[in-house]
Coordinates of C-alpha atoms and ligand atoms in Angstrom, one line a residue:
X1 CA 73.9 41.8 57.5
X2 CA 78.4 40.8 59.7
X3 CA 76.2 38.9 63.0
X4 CA 74.6 36.6 62.7
X5 CA 72.6 37.5 65.4
X6 CA 71.4 40.3 63.8
X7 CA 69.1 37.3 61.1
X8 CA 66.6 38.0 64.7
X9 CA 65.6 41.5 62.9
X10 CA 64.6 39.6 60.0
X11 CA 60.4 38.6 61.5
X12 CA 60.2 42.2 62.9
X13 CA 59.9 42.8 59.7
X14 CA 58.3 40.3 58.1
X15 CA 55.8 40.6 60.4
X16 CA 55.7 44.4 60.4
X17 CA 54.7 44.0 56.9
X18 CA 51.9 42.2 57.3
X19 CA 50.4 44.4 60.2
X20 CA 50.5 46.6 58.4
X21 CA 48.4 45.2 55.5
X22 CA 46.0 44.4 57.4
X23 CA 45.6 48.6 59.3
X24 CA 44.9 49.2 55.5
X25 CA 42.0 47.0 55.2
X26 CA 40.7 48.1 58.4
X27 CA 41.7 51.8 56.5
X28 CA 39.5 51.1 54.1
X29 CA 36.3 49.3 55.3
X30 CA 37.0 53.0 58.2
X31 CA 36.8 54.9 54.6
X32 CA 32.9 53.0 53.1
X33 CA 31.6 53.5 56.2
X34 CA 32.4 57.0 56.3
X35 CA 30.4 56.8 53.3
X36 CA 27.4 53.7 54.7
X37 CA 26.7 54.2 57.7
X38 CA 25.4 50.9 57.4
X39 CA 28.0 49.3 56.4
X40 CA 28.6 45.2 58.2
X41 CA 27.2 47.1 61.1
X42 CA 26.5 45.9 64.2
X43 CA 29.1 42.9 63.3
X44 CA 31.8 45.6 62.7
X45 CA 30.8 48.9 64.1
X46 CA 32.9 52.1 63.5
X47 CA 34.2 52.5 66.4
X48 CA 36.2 48.6 66.5
X49 CA 37.1 49.9 62.9
X50 CA 38.6 51.8 64.0
X51 CA 40.4 51.7 66.1
X52 CA 41.7 47.8 64.6
X53 CA 42.9 50.2 62.4
X54 CA 45.1 52.9 64.8
X55 CA 46.3 50.5 67.1
X56 CA 47.5 48.2 64.4
X57 CA 49.5 51.1 62.7
X58 CA 50.8 51.6 66.2
X59 CA 52.0 47.8 67.3
X60 CA 53.3 47.5 63.2
X61 CA 55.4 50.5 64.5
X62 CA 56.9 49.1 67.4
X63 CA 57.1 45.9 65.1
X64 CA 59.9 48.2 63.1
X65 CA 61.3 49.9 65.2
X66 CA 62.4 46.4 67.5
X67 CA 63.5 44.9 64.4
X68 CA 65.4 47.7 63.9
X69 CA 67.3 47.6 66.8
X70 CA 68.1 44.3 66.7
X71 CA 69.4 44.7 63.3
X72 CA 71.5 47.8 64.6
X73 CA 73.0 47.5 67.3
X74 CA 74.8 44.4 67.1
X75 CA 76.4 46.2 63.9
X76 CA 76.9 49.6 65.3
X77 CA 78.1 48.0 68.7
X78 CA 80.7 45.2 66.8
X79 CA 79.1 42.4 68.2
X80 CA 76.6 39.5 68.5
X81 CA 73.8 40.5 70.0
X82 CA 73.1 39.3 73.8
X83 CA 70.7 36.8 73.6
X84 CA 69.0 36.2 70.1
X85 CA 67.0 33.5 71.6
X86 CA 65.4 36.3 73.3
X87 CA 65.0 38.2 70.5
X88 CA 62.5 35.9 69.3
X89 CA 60.4 34.5 72.0
X90 CA 59.8 38.1 72.9
X91 CA 59.0 38.0 69.1
X92 CA 56.3 35.3 69.8
X93 CA 55.6 36.8 72.6
X94 CA 53.9 40.6 70.8
X95 CA 52.3 38.6 67.5
X96 CA 50.3 36.5 70.5
X97 CA 49.7 39.2 72.2
X98 CA 48.6 40.8 69.4
X99 CA 46.6 38.8 67.6
X100 CA 44.7 37.9 71.0
X101 CA 44.3 42.0 70.9
X102 CA 42.8 41.8 67.9
X103 CA 40.9 38.6 68.3
X104 CA 39.5 40.6 71.6
X105 CA 38.1 43.8 69.2
X106 CA 36.7 41.7 67.3
X107 CA 34.3 39.1 68.1
X108 CA 33.9 40.2 72.3
X109 CA 31.4 43.8 73.2
X110 CA 34.3 45.9 73.6
X111 CA 33.2 46.6 77.2
X112 CA 32.7 42.9 77.6
X113 CA 36.6 42.6 77.3
X114 CA 37.7 45.8 79.5
X115 CA 35.2 43.0 81.8
X116 CA 37.4 39.9 81.2
X117 CA 40.8 41.8 81.3
X118 CA 40.0 43.3 84.9
X119 CA 40.1 46.9 83.2
X120 CA 38.0 48.2 87.1
X121 CA 40.7 47.0 88.8
X122 CA 42.7 49.1 87.2
X123 CA 41.0 51.2 84.5
X124 CA 43.3 51.9 81.5
X125 CA 40.9 51.5 78.6
X126 CA 39.0 53.6 76.3
X127 CA 41.5 55.9 75.5
X128 CA 42.7 56.4 70.9
X129 CA 45.4 54.4 70.7
X130 CA 45.3 53.1 74.0
X131 CA 42.4 50.9 74.1
X132 CA 44.0 47.7 74.3
X133 CA 43.0 45.7 77.3
X134 CA 45.3 45.5 80.9
X135 CA 47.1 42.0 80.5
X136 CA 47.9 43.9 76.8
X137 CA 49.6 46.8 77.8
X138 CA 51.3 45.2 80.7
X139 CA 52.3 42.1 77.6
X140 CA 53.7 45.3 76.0
X141 CA 56.0 46.6 79.3
X142 CA 57.8 43.2 80.0
X143 CA 58.0 42.9 75.7
X144 CA 59.8 46.9 75.9
X145 CA 61.4 46.0 79.0
X146 CA 63.1 42.2 77.2
X147 CA 63.8 44.8 74.5
X148 CA 66.3 47.1 76.9
X149 CA 67.9 44.0 79.3
X150 CA 68.7 42.9 75.8
X151 CA 70.3 45.0 74.0
X152 CA 71.2 47.5 76.5
X153 CA 73.8 44.7 78.0
X154 CA 74.0 44.0 73.7
X155 CA 75.7 47.9 74.5
X156 CA 77.5 47.1 77.7
X157 CA 79.9 44.2 75.8
X158 CA 81.0 45.9 72.7
X159 CA 81.9 49.2 70.7
X160 CA 80.1 52.3 72.5
X161 CA 78.6 54.8 69.5
X162 CA 76.9 57.7 69.6
X163 CA 74.1 56.5 66.8
X164 CA 73.6 52.9 69.5
X165 CA 73.4 55.2 72.9
X166 CA 70.8 57.7 70.9
X167 CA 69.2 54.0 69.5
X168 CA 69.3 52.7 72.8
X169 CA 67.8 55.6 74.7
X170 CA 65.3 56.4 73.1
X171 CA 64.5 53.3 72.8
X172 CA 64.3 53.8 76.5
X173 CA 61.9 57.5 76.4
X174 CA 59.1 55.0 74.7
X175 CA 58.6 52.5 77.0
X176 CA 59.1 55.2 80.2
X177 CA 56.6 57.3 78.0
X178 CA 54.5 54.1 77.8
X179 CA 53.5 54.4 81.9
X180 CA 51.1 57.1 81.8
X181 CA 49.0 54.4 79.7
X182 CA 47.8 52.1 83.7
X183 CA 47.3 56.6 84.7
X184 CA 44.0 56.8 84.0
X185 CA 41.8 59.1 86.7
X186 CA 38.7 59.9 86.6
X187 CA 39.2 63.6 86.3
X188 CA 38.9 63.9 83.1
X189 CA 42.1 67.1 82.3
X190 CA 44.3 64.9 84.7
X191 CA 44.0 61.8 82.4
X192 CA 43.8 64.0 78.9
X193 CA 47.2 65.8 80.3
X194 CA 48.1 61.4 80.8
X195 CA 46.9 60.5 77.5
X196 CA 49.1 63.4 76.1
X197 CA 52.1 62.9 77.7
X198 CA 52.5 59.4 75.6
X199 CA 50.5 59.8 72.2
X200 CA 52.4 64.1 72.2
X201 CA 55.8 62.7 73.9
X202 CA 56.5 59.5 71.3
X203 CA 55.4 61.1 68.3
X204 CA 56.8 64.2 68.3
X205 CA 60.0 63.6 71.1
X206 CA 60.4 60.5 71.4
X207 CA 60.2 58.9 68.0
X208 CA 61.6 61.3 66.1
X209 CA 64.9 60.4 68.1
X210 CA 64.7 56.6 66.3
X211 CA 63.1 58.7 63.1
X212 CA 66.9 60.1 63.2
X213 CA 68.8 57.7 64.9
X214 CA 67.6 54.6 61.8
X215 CA 67.8 57.6 59.4
X216 CA 71.7 58.9 60.1
X217 CA 72.8 54.8 60.9
X218 CA 71.3 54.1 56.8
X219 CA 72.7 56.9 56.2
X220 CA 75.7 56.0 57.0
X221 CA 76.4 52.6 55.3
X222 CA 74.9 54.1 52.2
X223 CA 76.8 57.0 51.8
X224 CA 79.8 56.5 53.4
X225 CA 79.7 59.6 54.7
X226 CA 82.1 59.9 58.3
X227 CA 80.0 59.3 60.2
X228 CA 80.8 62.3 63.3
X229 CA 79.4 64.5 60.2
X230 CA 76.5 62.1 60.8
X231 CA 76.7 62.7 64.9
X232 CA 76.9 66.5 64.4
X233 CA 73.5 66.6 62.3
X234 CA 72.0 64.5 65.5
X235 CA 73.0 66.6 68.6
X236 CA 72.0 69.7 66.8
X237 CA 68.9 67.7 65.6
X238 CA 67.7 66.0 68.9
X239 CA 68.6 69.6 70.6
X240 CA 65.6 71.1 68.8
X241 CA 63.3 68.4 68.8
X242 CA 63.8 68.3 72.8
X243 CA 63.7 72.1 73.4
X244 CA 60.4 72.2 70.7
X245 CA 58.1 69.6 71.8
X246 CA 59.0 69.1 75.4
X247 CA 57.1 72.7 76.2
X248 CA 55.5 71.9 72.4
X249 CA 53.2 69.9 73.9
X250 CA 50.9 73.1 75.1
X251 CA 49.3 72.6 72.2
X252 CA 46.7 70.2 73.2
X253 CA 46.3 72.3 76.7
X254 CA 44.5 74.8 75.3
X255 CA 41.2 74.1 75.6
X256 CA 40.9 71.6 78.0
X257 CA 40.6 72.8 81.1
X258 CA 44.6 73.6 82.0
X259 CA 45.9 76.8 83.3
X260 CA 46.4 79.8 80.8
X261 CA 49.1 80.3 80.1
X262 CA 49.5 77.1 77.7
X263 CA 47.6 79.1 74.6
X264 CA 51.0 81.7 75.1
X265 CA 53.6 78.6 75.7
X266 CA 52.0 75.3 73.8
X267 CA 51.5 78.2 71.0
X268 CA 55.1 79.8 70.1
X269 CA 56.6 76.5 71.4
X270 CA 55.0 73.9 69.0
X271 CA 55.2 76.7 66.6
X272 CA 59.0 76.1 66.6
X273 CA 58.4 72.8 66.6
X274 CA 58.9 71.9 62.8
X275 CA 62.7 73.5 62.3
X276 CA 64.1 69.6 63.6
X277 CA 62.4 68.0 60.7
X278 CA 63.4 70.7 58.6
X279 CA 67.0 70.2 59.2
X280 CA 66.5 66.4 58.6
X281 CA 65.8 66.7 55.4
X282 CA 68.8 69.2 54.7
X283 CA 71.1 66.7 56.9
X284 CA 69.7 64.0 54.5
X285 CA 70.3 65.9 51.3
X286 CA 74.0 66.6 52.9
X287 CA 74.4 63.3 53.2
X288 CA 74.1 62.3 49.4
X289 CA 75.9 65.6 48.0
X290 CA 78.9 64.8 50.0
X291 CA 78.2 60.7 49.3
X292 CA 81.8 58.8 48.2
X293 CA 79.8 56.3 47.2
X294 CA 76.7 54.3 44.2
X295 CA 75.3 52.2 46.8
X296 CA 73.0 49.5 44.6
X297 CA 69.8 50.2 46.4
X298 CA 68.9 53.0 44.8
X299 CA 65.5 52.4 46.2
X300 CA 66.1 51.7 49.9
X301 CA 67.8 55.2 49.2
X302 CA 64.8 56.9 47.5
X303 CA 62.3 55.8 50.7
X304 CA 65.3 57.8 52.8
X305 CA 65.6 60.6 51.7
X306 CA 62.3 60.9 50.9
X307 CA 60.9 60.5 54.2
X308 CA 62.3 63.4 55.8
X309 CA 60.3 65.3 53.4
X310 CA 57.2 63.6 53.6
X311 CA 57.8 63.9 57.3
X312 CA 58.4 67.6 56.7
X313 CA 55.8 68.5 55.6
X314 CA 52.2 65.7 57.5
X315 CA 55.0 66.7 60.6
X316 CA 55.9 70.1 59.7
X317 CA 53.0 72.1 57.7
X318 CA 50.0 70.3 57.9
X319 CA 51.1 70.8 62.3
X320 CA 51.8 73.7 61.9
X321 CA 48.7 74.8 60.2
X322 CA 46.4 73.9 62.9
X323 CA 49.0 74.0 66.0
X324 CA 48.5 78.0 67.1
X325 CA 45.6 78.5 70.1
X326 CA 43.3 81.1 67.3
X327 CA 43.6 78.4 64.6
X328 CA 42.8 75.3 67.1
X329 CA 39.8 77.2 68.6
X330 CA 38.2 76.2 65.3
X331 CA 40.0 73.3 62.9
X332 CA 40.6 71.1 67.0
X333 CA 38.9 67.4 66.7
X334 CA 37.9 67.9 62.3
X335 CA 38.9 66.3 59.3
X336 CA 42.1 69.0 59.0
X337 CA 43.7 67.0 62.3
X338 CA 42.8 63.3 60.8
X339 CA 44.8 65.2 57.4
X340 CA 47.8 65.2 59.7
X341 CA 47.4 62.4 61.5
X342 CA 47.4 60.6 58.1
X343 CA 50.4 62.6 56.3
X344 CA 53.0 62.7 59.7
X345 CA 52.0 59.2 60.5
X346 CA 53.0 57.6 57.2
X347 CA 56.1 60.5 56.6
X348 CA 57.6 59.6 59.6
X349 CA 57.5 56.3 61.1
X350 CA 55.8 54.2 58.3
X351 CA 58.0 55.7 55.4
X352 CA 61.3 55.2 57.6
X353 CA 60.3 51.9 59.2
X354 CA 60.8 51.2 55.5
X355 CA 63.4 52.9 54.9
X356 CA 65.4 50.4 56.9
X357 CA 63.0 47.2 56.2
X358 CA 64.0 48.4 52.7
X359 CA 67.4 48.7 53.3
X360 CA 68.5 45.4 55.6
X361 CA 65.7 43.3 54.4
X362 CA 68.5 42.4 50.7
X363 CA 71.5 41.7 53.1
X364 CA 69.2 39.4 55.3
X365 CA 68.4 37.6 52.0
X366 CA 72.6 36.8 51.6
X367 CA 73.1 40.4 49.2
X368 CA 73.9 43.5 49.1
X369 CA 71.2 44.9 46.8
X370 CA 67.7 43.7 44.9
X371 CA 67.5 43.1 41.1
X372 CA 66.4 46.1 39.3
X373 CA 63.7 44.7 38.5
X374 CA 62.8 43.7 41.8
X375 CA 64.0 48.2 42.7
X376 CA 61.6 49.2 40.1
X377 CA 59.1 46.9 41.3
X378 CA 59.7 48.6 45.2
X379 CA 59.5 51.8 43.9
X380 CA 56.4 52.0 42.4
X381 CA 55.0 51.0 45.0
X382 CA 56.6 53.9 46.6
X383 CA 55.2 56.4 44.2
X384 CA 51.6 55.5 44.8
X385 CA 51.7 55.3 48.0
X386 CA 53.1 58.5 48.9
X387 CA 50.5 59.8 45.7
X388 CA 47.6 58.6 47.8
X389 CA 48.9 59.6 50.8
X390 CA 48.7 63.1 49.5
X391 CA 45.8 62.1 47.6
X392 CA 44.3 61.2 51.4
X393 CA 45.0 64.2 53.1
X394 CA 44.1 66.6 50.9
X395 CA 40.2 65.2 50.8
X396 CA 40.9 65.4 54.6
X397 CA 41.8 68.5 55.0
X398 CA 38.9 69.7 52.2
X399 CA 36.6 67.9 54.7
X400 CA 38.0 69.9 57.4
X401 CA 38.0 73.4 56.2
X402 CA 34.8 72.8 55.6
X403 CA 33.6 71.2 59.0
X404 CA 35.8 74.6 60.3
X405 CA 33.3 77.3 58.1
X406 CA 30.1 75.5 58.2
X407 CA 30.3 74.1 61.9
X408 CA 32.1 75.9 63.7
X409 CA 32.0 79.9 62.9
X410 CA 29.4 81.7 61.2
X411 CA 26.2 83.0 62.4
X412 CA 23.9 79.8 62.0
X413 CA 26.5 76.9 61.8
X414 CA 25.0 74.3 61.0
X415 CA 24.6 71.2 62.6
X416 CA 27.4 68.5 62.4
X417 CA 25.4 65.5 60.4
X418 CA 24.8 67.8 57.8
X419 CA 28.2 69.4 57.3
X420 CA 29.6 65.5 57.0
X421 CA 26.5 65.0 54.4
X422 CA 27.9 68.2 52.7
X423 CA 32.3 66.9 53.1
X424 CA 30.7 63.1 51.7
X425 CA 32.7 64.5 48.3
X426 CA 35.8 64.5 50.3
X427 CA 34.8 60.8 52.4
X428 CA 34.7 59.8 48.1
X429 CA 38.4 60.9 47.4
X430 CA 39.4 59.6 50.1
X431 CA 38.5 55.9 49.3
X432 CA 39.1 55.9 45.8
X433 CA 42.8 57.5 47.8
X434 CA 42.8 55.2 50.0
X435 CA 42.1 51.9 47.1
X436 CA 45.3 53.6 45.4
X437 CA 47.4 53.4 48.4
X438 CA 46.0 49.2 48.6
X439 CA 46.9 49.2 45.0
X440 CA 50.9 49.7 46.0
X441 CA 51.0 49.0 48.9
X442 CA 50.4 45.0 47.3
X443 CA 52.8 46.3 44.3
X444 CA 55.4 46.8 47.0
X445 CA 54.2 43.7 48.4
X446 CA 55.0 42.0 45.5
X447 CA 58.5 43.5 45.5
X448 CA 59.6 41.3 47.7
X449 CA 58.4 38.0 45.7
X450 CA 60.4 39.1 42.3
X451 CA 63.8 37.3 42.3
X452 CA 67.5 38.2 42.0
X453 CA 70.2 40.6 43.4
X454 CA 72.2 43.1 42.0
X455 CA 74.3 41.8 39.7
X456 CA 76.6 44.1 39.4
X457 CA 78.4 43.2 36.0
X458 CA 76.2 43.1 33.7
X459 CA 74.8 46.4 35.3
X460 CA 78.1 47.4 34.4
X461 CA 78.0 46.5 30.8
X462 CA 74.8 48.1 30.3
X463 CA 76.2 51.3 31.9
X464 CA 79.0 51.1 30.1
X465 CA 76.9 50.4 26.7
X466 CA 74.8 53.5 27.2
Ligands
HEM501 C1 55.9 62.6 63.9 C2 55.2 63.3 64.4 C3 53.8 64.0 64.5 C4 52.7 62.7 64.1 C5 52.7 61.6 63.8 C6 51.5 64.0 64.2 C7 50.1 62.5 65.3 C8 48.9 63.1 65.4 C9 47.8 62.4 65.1 C10 47.6 61.3 65.6 C11 47.1 63.7 66.8 C12 46.0 63.5 66.6 C13 45.2 63.0 67.7 C14 44.3 63.1 68.4 O1 43.9 61.5 68.2 O2 43.4 63.5 68.7 C15 48.0 64.9 66.5 C16 47.4 66.0 66.8 C17 48.7 67.2 66.4 N1 49.1 67.4 66.2 FE1 50.7 65.7 65.1 N2 51.9 64.3 65.1 C18 53.1 64.9 64.0 C19 53.5 66.3 65.5 C20 53.3 67.6 65.0 C21 53.2 69.7 64.7 C22 55.3 69.2 64.6 C23 52.6 69.8 65.5 C24 52.7 70.9 65.0 C25 53.7 71.9 64.7 C26 51.7 69.0 65.1 C27 50.1 69.5 65.9 C28 49.0 69.2 66.3 C29 48.3 69.3 66.9 C30 47.7 70.8 67.0 C31 47.3 68.4 66.7 C32 45.9 68.8 67.6 C33 45.4 69.4 66.9 C34 43.3 68.8 67.4 O3 43.7 68.6 68.3 O4 42.5 69.0 66.6 N3 52.2 67.9 65.2 N4 49.3 64.8 65.6
HEM502 C1 43.8 53.1 52.7 C2 44.1 54.3 53.6 C3 44.0 54.5 54.5 C4 42.1 54.8 54.5 C5 41.4 55.4 53.9 C6 42.2 55.2 56.2 C7 41.3 56.0 57.2 C8 40.6 56.2 57.9 C9 39.0 56.1 58.4 C10 38.4 56.5 58.4 C11 39.8 56.4 59.4 C12 39.0 57.7 60.9 C13 38.8 58.3 60.8 C14 37.8 59.0 61.5 O1 37.8 59.1 63.2 O2 37.1 59.8 62.2 C15 41.5 56.9 60.0 C16 42.2 57.6 61.7 C17 43.5 57.2 61.4 N1 44.5 56.3 60.6 FE1 43.8 55.8 58.7 N2 43.4 55.2 56.4 C18 44.2 55.0 55.5 C19 45.7 54.6 55.9 C20 45.9 55.0 57.0 C21 47.9 54.8 57.3 C22 48.9 55.0 56.4 C23 48.6 55.4 58.5 C24 49.7 56.0 58.9 C25 50.7 55.7 58.3 C26 47.4 56.1 59.1 C27 46.8 56.5 60.4 C28 45.7 56.8 60.7 C29 45.5 57.8 62.2 C30 47.0 57.7 62.9 C31 44.4 57.9 62.7 C32 43.9 58.6 64.1 C33 43.4 60.4 63.1 C34 42.3 60.5 63.8 O3 43.1 61.1 65.2 O4 42.8 62.0 63.8 N3 45.3 55.3 58.0 N4 42.6 56.4 58.8
FE2_503 FE1 51.5 67.7 69.9

């Protein structure tokens, strides 16, 4: 850590991890409710569990992105953050808004929450990931504006690196792409358009640029490779992302009442969307091979190299499998979609967040890297979580395929509940793998409490004697 104002990243990272923990608890409850539909009913109905799970996901990722921005922007700009105080106030506002919203979900029936928070004046609620009441949505915009003001002012007074421009530009994009959340017309086709501009626009457009910028920063720092090389890669990755991802949004327009040409446009362009993810893998390994130094933080290197691989599998491969129109015809909205959603969100955005946390947290705590034993814990947590998520993905994929065959095709398709019954084995596997994931998360979180910093002298002695 080079600038003392970078310290404001710390509360963001800690809150991100705490909310991540909450997300997984709700995931486990949702998984149990699949197996026993009466579990915690009516106190905690499935729709509430599910939206708590997905909303916590989005909030903790935003927390991590903001923390990353407050950490990276001053270091890249070679100057203190414009206003560390504003960043801290913003943190507490965001955390309080998130906590109040979650309490609203848990303790007030959703329709009543909508009535209480002005949904009649400007309807925005009730869509997946965008379930937040109007005041929360306005709060999100204000928090984003505060972040953008702060980092943009920092950029203006400091050094303007390409990496900083990409990062800050994509944070502006993130905020602008949230605005369709306030557009919820009665026309369901138009409403779907607006919803996908956010959901798809974020994960298959703007956030990919954030992903590239964060990985780029970590890899510059850890490998010592020239930033010119990193920037060239990032430009190509950004170009490919935008060329495929913008029109690729058509893969959500196939059967929603949109013009038929989207069948072709969506299929062709979205089929190319795995390319930028593949480029990210190539980029990360190229940096590894050209590295000019051995960074003592092995755990952060593991996260940073694994992120593009798992992102490619979840977004690129699992996304590709369901993206062509004739396939979507059968798999739309099945657990195949959830399989893809889990591995993509985890591999790309959860893992890149954990990468920057792994790199920056030791520095924020005043050391270049944690002790080897703390790193071993962290890496054990890494492997358990990654392995468990792959099992969750395979289980959900199995369930999705069964639905496509038994419920969506053939001469005598079965009813939804009959098919759900036949898929129970997959839901059991998901739940056990979920428990595995939870234990991996505990091991990972535990690594923060193992004291000690990296001791160069004793490591060197060990290496010599070995
Ligand atoms: C990291 C990037 C990505 C993330 C986080 C992500 C996440 C998701 C999520 C959560 C959904 C479900 C949305 C819903 O609730 O209805 C979804 C749907 C979908 N994704 Fe992705 N995705 C990513 C990249 C991709 C890519 C690269 C492709 C294509 C190659 C793709 C293809 C699809 C398709 C076709 C659907 C619609 C599935 C359906 O409606 O049944 N995704 N994605
Ligand atoms: C203990 C591990 C987890 C379990 C048991 C779990 C379980 C669930 C369940 C039951 C749902 C609802 C599916 C439905 O509505 O049919 C869900 C949705 C979702 N979860 Fe998880 N989850 C876990 C971890 C995660 C992680 C780590 C992430 C991302 C980093 C994640 C992202 C999502 C997303 C994006 C959805 C919405 C998917 C869709 O609409 O297709 N989950 N999860
Ligand atoms: Fe998409």
